[in-house]
mmCIF file of C-alpha atoms and ligand atoms in Angstrom:
data_model
loop_
_atom_site.group_PDB
_atom_site.id
_atom_site.type_symbol
_atom_site.label_atom_id
_atom_site.label_comp_id
_atom_site.label_asym_id
_atom_site.label_seq_id
_atom_site.Cartn_x
_atom_site.Cartn_y
_atom_site.Cartn_z
ATOM 1 C CA UNK A 33 0.182 -0.042 -0.241
ATOM 2 C CA UNK A 34 2.615 2.001 0.831
ATOM 3 C CA UNK A 35 4.867 2.451 -2.211
ATOM 4 C CA UNK A 36 2.234 3.080 -4.943
ATOM 5 C CA UNK A 37 3.037 7.012 -3.556
ATOM 6 C CA UNK A 38 6.874 6.411 -4.144
ATOM 7 C CA UNK A 39 6.890 8.033 -7.460
ATOM 8 C CA UNK A 40 6.313 4.231 -9.302
ATOM 9 C CA UNK A 41 8.180 4.224 -13.275
ATOM 10 C CA UNK A 42 5.570 2.976 -14.802
ATOM 11 C CA UNK A 43 1.293 3.054 -13.212
ATOM 12 C CA UNK A 44 0.666 -0.603 -14.936
ATOM 13 C CA UNK A 45 -2.434 -2.156 -13.795
ATOM 14 C CA UNK A 46 -2.724 -4.257 -12.191
ATOM 15 C CA UNK A 47 -0.641 -1.838 -9.034
ATOM 16 C CA UNK A 48 1.739 -3.798 -7.075
ATOM 17 C CA UNK A 49 0.099 -3.902 -4.119
ATOM 18 C CA UNK A 50 -2.763 -5.937 -6.139
ATOM 19 C CA UNK A 51 -0.068 -8.048 -7.153
ATOM 20 C CA UNK A 52 0.885 -8.800 -3.819
ATOM 21 C CA UNK A 53 -2.253 -9.479 -2.923
ATOM 22 C CA UNK A 54 -2.676 -11.981 -6.105
ATOM 23 C CA UNK A 55 0.102 -13.591 -4.894
ATOM 24 C CA UNK A 56 -0.433 -13.846 -1.514
ATOM 25 C CA UNK A 57 -3.961 -15.422 -2.781
ATOM 26 C CA UNK A 58 -2.617 -17.953 -5.062
ATOM 27 C CA UNK A 59 -0.218 -19.633 -2.085
ATOM 28 C CA UNK A 60 -3.050 -19.715 0.336
ATOM 29 C CA UNK A 61 -5.392 -21.124 -2.607
ATOM 30 C CA UNK A 62 -1.840 -23.724 -3.282
ATOM 31 C CA UNK A 63 -1.611 -24.726 -0.120
ATOM 32 C CA UNK A 64 -5.468 -25.619 0.315
ATOM 33 C CA UNK A 65 -6.067 -23.875 3.482
ATOM 34 C CA UNK A 66 -9.401 -22.629 4.779
ATOM 35 C CA UNK A 67 -9.360 -21.056 7.998
ATOM 36 C CA UNK A 68 -6.905 -17.828 6.844
ATOM 37 C CA UNK A 69 -5.676 -15.156 9.148
ATOM 38 C CA UNK A 70 -4.867 -11.671 7.821
ATOM 39 C CA UNK A 71 -2.381 -10.413 10.172
ATOM 40 C CA UNK A 72 -2.002 -6.745 10.152
ATOM 41 C CA UNK A 73 -4.821 -6.473 7.630
ATOM 42 C CA UNK A 74 -5.449 -2.875 7.144
ATOM 43 C CA UNK A 75 -8.912 -1.451 5.781
ATOM 44 C CA UNK A 76 -9.121 -5.232 4.759
ATOM 45 C CA UNK A 77 -7.869 -5.635 0.922
ATOM 46 C CA UNK A 78 -6.791 -9.272 0.874
ATOM 47 C CA UNK A 79 -9.475 -10.236 3.174
ATOM 48 C CA UNK A 80 -12.351 -8.398 0.715
ATOM 49 C CA UNK A 81 -10.521 -10.555 -2.508
ATOM 50 C CA UNK A 82 -9.637 -13.455 0.155
ATOM 51 C CA UNK A 83 -13.942 -13.887 0.400
ATOM 52 C CA UNK A 84 -14.362 -14.279 -3.577
ATOM 53 C CA UNK A 85 -12.657 -18.141 -2.923
ATOM 54 C CA UNK A 86 -15.380 -20.132 -1.462
ATOM 55 C CA UNK A 87 -12.209 -22.192 -0.452
ATOM 56 C CA UNK A 88 -11.491 -20.036 2.053
ATOM 57 C CA UNK A 89 -14.647 -20.522 4.733
ATOM 58 C CA UNK A 90 -13.097 -18.682 7.529
ATOM 59 C CA UNK A 91 -11.201 -15.372 7.303
ATOM 60 C CA UNK A 92 -9.944 -13.884 11.115
ATOM 61 C CA UNK A 93 -8.660 -10.300 10.401
ATOM 62 C CA UNK A 94 -6.138 -8.605 12.578
ATOM 63 C CA UNK A 95 -4.789 -5.400 13.207
ATOM 64 C CA UNK A 96 -3.468 -3.255 16.173
ATOM 65 C CA UNK A 97 -5.066 -0.130 14.844
ATOM 66 C CA UNK A 98 -8.556 0.285 15.536
ATOM 67 C CA UNK A 99 -8.844 2.893 12.540
ATOM 68 C CA UNK A 100 -7.835 0.419 10.446
ATOM 69 C CA UNK A 101 -10.215 -2.152 12.130
ATOM 70 C CA UNK A 102 -13.217 0.561 11.397
ATOM 71 C CA UNK A 103 -12.619 1.405 8.308
ATOM 72 C CA UNK A 104 -12.322 -2.747 6.933
ATOM 73 C CA UNK A 105 -15.862 -3.231 9.051
ATOM 74 C CA UNK A 106 -17.346 -0.284 7.598
ATOM 75 C CA UNK A 107 -15.717 -1.529 4.086
ATOM 76 C CA UNK A 108 -17.314 -5.549 4.769
ATOM 77 C CA UNK A 109 -20.098 -3.805 5.943
ATOM 78 C CA UNK A 110 -21.070 -3.778 2.261
ATOM 79 C CA UNK A 111 -20.761 -7.216 1.452
ATOM 80 C CA UNK A 112 -23.768 -9.982 1.047
ATOM 81 C CA UNK A 113 -24.040 -11.264 3.925
ATOM 82 C CA UNK A 114 -22.908 -15.055 3.638
ATOM 83 C CA UNK A 115 -19.683 -13.755 2.577
ATOM 84 C CA UNK A 116 -19.590 -11.026 5.395
ATOM 85 C CA UNK A 117 -20.750 -14.155 7.979
ATOM 86 C CA UNK A 118 -16.983 -15.705 6.628
ATOM 87 C CA UNK A 119 -15.415 -12.876 8.793
ATOM 88 C CA UNK A 120 -14.402 -11.746 11.442
ATOM 89 C CA UNK A 121 -12.240 -8.708 12.314
ATOM 90 C CA UNK A 122 -9.745 -8.550 16.440
ATOM 91 C CA UNK A 123 -7.533 -5.811 17.578
ATOM 92 C CA UNK A 124 -4.153 -7.366 18.984
ATOM 93 C CA UNK A 125 -0.731 -7.037 18.601
ATOM 94 C CA UNK A 126 1.406 -9.168 16.720
ATOM 95 C CA UNK A 127 3.969 -9.002 19.290
ATOM 96 C CA UNK A 128 1.794 -10.277 21.649
ATOM 97 C CA UNK A 129 1.221 -14.049 22.146
ATOM 98 C CA UNK A 130 -2.701 -14.371 21.751
ATOM 99 C CA UNK A 131 -4.607 -17.743 22.022
ATOM 100 C CA UNK A 132 -7.115 -16.640 19.643
ATOM 101 C CA UNK A 133 -4.515 -17.061 16.195
ATOM 102 C CA UNK A 134 -3.925 -20.303 16.831
ATOM 103 C CA UNK A 135 -5.694 -23.673 14.934
ATOM 104 C CA UNK A 136 -5.657 -21.563 11.184
ATOM 105 C CA UNK A 137 -4.760 -23.488 8.529
ATOM 106 C CA UNK A 138 -2.486 -20.336 6.841
ATOM 107 C CA UNK A 139 -2.055 -16.914 8.089
ATOM 108 C CA UNK A 140 -1.015 -13.941 5.903
ATOM 109 C CA UNK A 141 1.685 -11.164 6.101
ATOM 110 C CA UNK A 142 1.273 -8.525 3.769
ATOM 111 C CA UNK A 143 4.041 -6.132 3.869
ATOM 112 C CA UNK A 144 3.586 -5.212 8.246
ATOM 113 C CA UNK A 145 7.023 -6.893 9.491
ATOM 114 C CA UNK A 146 8.998 -3.459 8.288
ATOM 115 C CA UNK A 147 6.824 -1.888 10.622
ATOM 116 C CA UNK A 148 7.690 -3.814 13.350
ATOM 117 C CA UNK A 149 10.702 -2.779 15.741
ATOM 118 C CA UNK A 150 13.742 -4.438 14.879
ATOM 119 C CA UNK A 151 14.427 -5.388 18.485
ATOM 120 C CA UNK A 152 10.497 -6.887 18.428
ATOM 121 C CA UNK A 153 11.080 -8.753 15.468
ATOM 122 C CA UNK A 154 12.067 -12.192 17.602
ATOM 123 C CA UNK A 155 8.793 -11.731 19.565
ATOM 124 C CA UNK A 156 6.969 -11.645 16.389
ATOM 125 C CA UNK A 157 8.650 -14.907 15.013
ATOM 126 C CA UNK A 158 7.316 -16.683 18.492
ATOM 127 C CA UNK A 159 4.103 -15.466 18.475
ATOM 128 C CA UNK A 160 3.403 -16.535 14.696
ATOM 129 C CA UNK A 161 5.916 -19.937 13.941
ATOM 130 C CA UNK A 162 5.895 -20.852 17.884
ATOM 131 C CA UNK A 163 2.551 -20.609 19.167
ATOM 132 C CA UNK A 164 -0.340 -19.497 16.143
ATOM 133 C CA UNK A 165 1.511 -22.454 14.450
ATOM 134 C CA UNK A 166 -0.417 -22.143 10.976
ATOM 135 C CA UNK A 167 0.797 -24.869 8.102
ATOM 136 C CA UNK A 168 1.408 -22.042 5.726
ATOM 137 C CA UNK A 169 3.035 -18.555 6.099
ATOM 138 C CA UNK A 170 2.661 -16.492 3.105
ATOM 139 C CA UNK A 171 4.750 -13.104 3.589
ATOM 140 C CA UNK A 172 5.771 -9.236 1.719
ATOM 141 C CA UNK A 173 8.283 -6.939 2.450
ATOM 142 C CA UNK A 174 9.549 -4.295 0.186
ATOM 143 C CA UNK A 175 13.174 -5.168 -1.832
ATOM 144 C CA UNK A 176 14.629 -2.236 -0.707
ATOM 145 C CA UNK A 177 17.176 -3.143 -3.387
ATOM 146 C CA UNK A 178 14.142 -1.789 -5.951
ATOM 147 C CA UNK A 179 13.846 1.513 -3.873
ATOM 148 C CA UNK A 180 16.436 3.088 -6.190
ATOM 149 C CA UNK A 181 14.182 2.593 -8.778
ATOM 150 C CA UNK A 182 11.756 4.919 -7.230
ATOM 151 C CA UNK A 183 13.238 8.921 -8.522
ATOM 152 C CA UNK A 184 11.629 10.094 -4.873
ATOM 153 C CA UNK A 185 13.731 7.240 -3.655
ATOM 154 C CA UNK A 186 16.399 7.321 -5.313
ATOM 155 C CA UNK A 187 18.826 9.314 -3.128
ATOM 156 C CA UNK A 188 18.254 7.186 -0.147
ATOM 157 C CA UNK A 189 15.400 6.861 2.107
ATOM 158 C CA UNK A 190 12.282 4.228 2.820
ATOM 159 C CA UNK A 191 8.954 4.044 0.792
ATOM 160 C CA UNK A 192 6.896 5.019 4.123
ATOM 161 C CA UNK A 193 7.765 7.221 7.134
ATOM 162 C CA UNK A 194 6.382 4.040 9.097
ATOM 163 C CA UNK A 195 9.114 2.107 8.101
ATOM 164 C CA UNK A 196 11.251 0.369 10.081
ATOM 165 C CA UNK A 197 13.298 -1.521 8.073
ATOM 166 C CA UNK A 198 13.231 -2.055 4.344
ATOM 167 C CA UNK A 199 15.542 -5.759 3.349
ATOM 168 C CA UNK A 200 17.384 -6.561 0.892
ATOM 169 C CA UNK A 201 16.636 -9.989 -1.013
ATOM 170 C CA UNK A 202 19.647 -11.012 0.982
ATOM 171 C CA UNK A 203 18.158 -9.721 4.235
ATOM 172 C CA UNK A 204 14.532 -11.511 3.593
ATOM 173 C CA UNK A 205 16.339 -14.574 2.846
ATOM 174 C CA UNK A 206 18.203 -15.035 6.028
ATOM 175 C CA UNK A 207 15.522 -14.277 7.870
ATOM 176 C CA UNK A 208 13.276 -16.554 6.161
ATOM 177 C CA UNK A 209 15.985 -18.994 6.275
ATOM 178 C CA UNK A 210 16.435 -18.633 10.056
ATOM 179 C CA UNK A 211 13.001 -18.141 10.964
ATOM 180 C CA UNK A 212 12.252 -21.684 8.881
ATOM 181 C CA UNK A 213 15.509 -23.708 10.428
ATOM 182 C CA UNK A 214 14.029 -22.933 14.253
ATOM 183 C CA UNK A 215 11.070 -23.201 13.671
ATOM 184 C CA UNK A 216 10.195 -26.975 11.693
ATOM 185 C CA UNK A 217 9.180 -25.164 8.334
ATOM 186 C CA UNK A 218 10.592 -24.966 4.688
ATOM 187 C CA UNK A 219 10.286 -21.568 2.730
ATOM 188 C CA UNK A 220 10.170 -20.687 -0.896
ATOM 189 C CA UNK A 221 11.186 -16.786 -1.914
ATOM 190 C CA UNK A 222 9.721 -14.879 -4.733
ATOM 191 C CA UNK A 223 9.859 -11.467 -6.296
ATOM 192 C CA UNK A 224 7.161 -9.737 -6.959
ATOM 193 C CA UNK A 225 6.216 -7.035 -9.418
ATOM 194 C CA UNK A 226 8.385 -6.477 -12.949
ATOM 195 C CA UNK A 227 11.629 -7.740 -12.171
ATOM 196 C CA UNK A 228 14.736 -5.042 -12.480
ATOM 197 C CA UNK A 229 17.492 -7.365 -13.802
ATOM 198 C CA UNK A 230 20.001 -5.744 -11.569
ATOM 199 C CA UNK A 231 17.502 -4.827 -8.338
ATOM 200 C CA UNK A 232 15.078 -7.649 -8.946
ATOM 201 C CA UNK A 233 11.054 -7.065 -8.157
ATOM 202 C CA UNK A 234 9.942 -4.406 -5.882
ATOM 203 C CA UNK A 235 8.406 -6.508 -3.147
ATOM 204 C CA UNK A 236 9.449 -9.907 -1.920
ATOM 205 C CA UNK A 237 7.076 -13.312 -0.974
ATOM 206 C CA UNK A 238 7.824 -15.733 1.503
ATOM 207 C CA UNK A 239 5.871 -18.529 1.287
ATOM 208 C CA UNK A 240 6.475 -20.944 4.391
ATOM 209 C CA UNK A 241 5.559 -24.300 5.035
ATOM 210 C CA UNK A 242 5.747 -26.754 7.973
ATOM 211 C CA UNK A 243 7.283 -29.697 7.871
ATOM 212 C CA UNK A 244 7.932 -28.642 4.462
HETATM 213 N N1 SAH B 152 -2.254 -6.417 5.084
HETATM 214 C C1 SAH B 152 -2.542 -4.312 4.777
HETATM 215 C C2 SAH B 152 -2.199 -3.574 5.493
HETATM 216 C C3 SAH B 152 -0.113 -3.156 5.272
HETATM 217 S S1 SAH B 152 -0.105 -1.473 6.549
HETATM 218 C C4 SAH B 152 -2.480 -4.316 3.233
HETATM 219 O O1 SAH B 152 -1.291 -5.272 2.520
HETATM 220 O O2 SAH B 152 -3.009 -4.064 2.810
HETATM 221 C C5 SAH B 152 0.856 -2.844 7.714
HETATM 222 C C6 SAH B 152 -0.306 -2.330 8.977
HETATM 223 O O3 SAH B 152 0.336 -3.614 10.030
HETATM 224 C C7 SAH B 152 -1.480 -1.744 9.332
HETATM 225 O O4 SAH B 152 -2.755 -1.743 9.248
HETATM 226 C C8 SAH B 152 -0.990 -1.410 11.106
HETATM 227 O O5 SAH B 152 -1.451 -1.210 11.285
HETATM 228 C C9 SAH B 152 -0.852 -2.797 10.957
HETATM 229 N N2 SAH B 152 0.271 -2.986 12.347
HETATM 230 C C10 SAH B 152 1.488 -2.730 12.412
HETATM 231 N N3 SAH B 152 2.019 -3.149 13.686
HETATM 232 C C11 SAH B 152 1.198 -3.893 13.834
HETATM 233 C C12 SAH B 152 1.080 -5.179 15.031
HETATM 234 N N4 SAH B 152 2.229 -4.761 16.298
HETATM 235 N N5 SAH B 152 0.239 -5.644 14.991
HETATM 236 C C13 SAH B 152 -0.486 -6.068 14.621
HETATM 237 N N6 SAH B 152 -0.966 -4.873 13.395
HETATM 238 C C14 SAH B 152 -0.087 -4.281 12.918
#
């Protein structure tokens, strides 16, 4: 959501965020998930996309921001009741262990980790991969290497003032492989958005599979 305004060189349809949501939806579908978490759901754009797929029978959206949740609630409220009934929204923080997150098949974490204080990443890791422990986790974050392709960021800086960090492809890989090894998951990484031969794609997807 954040890098849409960062001076994207070409603004083709679908937008980068649409491509992220499509990639995450495809990963969750392929995993055969039915009950899914959307962690850091924001205003609920992924949730609306997931609701279009009958495979996803139950969706729990969580966000720390009551403002984001109110927006999500309002938008989801306009959907037909059979869709609306498949969703529940809760307020909570991904850095605190939460029993409500247990028992789901999969979790989406789209453009959220870069909003966490790096010192809280270890807590996030335990909350998701040790306590909630869904079989599949699909997580996206910006690829910092691509920032040089945004005119507004060519001189340095992050895509959004609220980002605490942005990782290169090697940094995401190192973190993701560490998480996977510590908690018994396998992980596969993939680019999201148009790939540049030197700096890669603007966004990156990590898909974790328990026991893979
Ligand atoms: N996933 C959404 C929103 C991404 S913006 C989308 O792709 O459109 C990042 C979101 O993470 C914001 O809604 C913010 O409130 C939420 N967030 C930040 N820190 C969080 C935390 N500790 N726990 C839960 N959500 C958090």
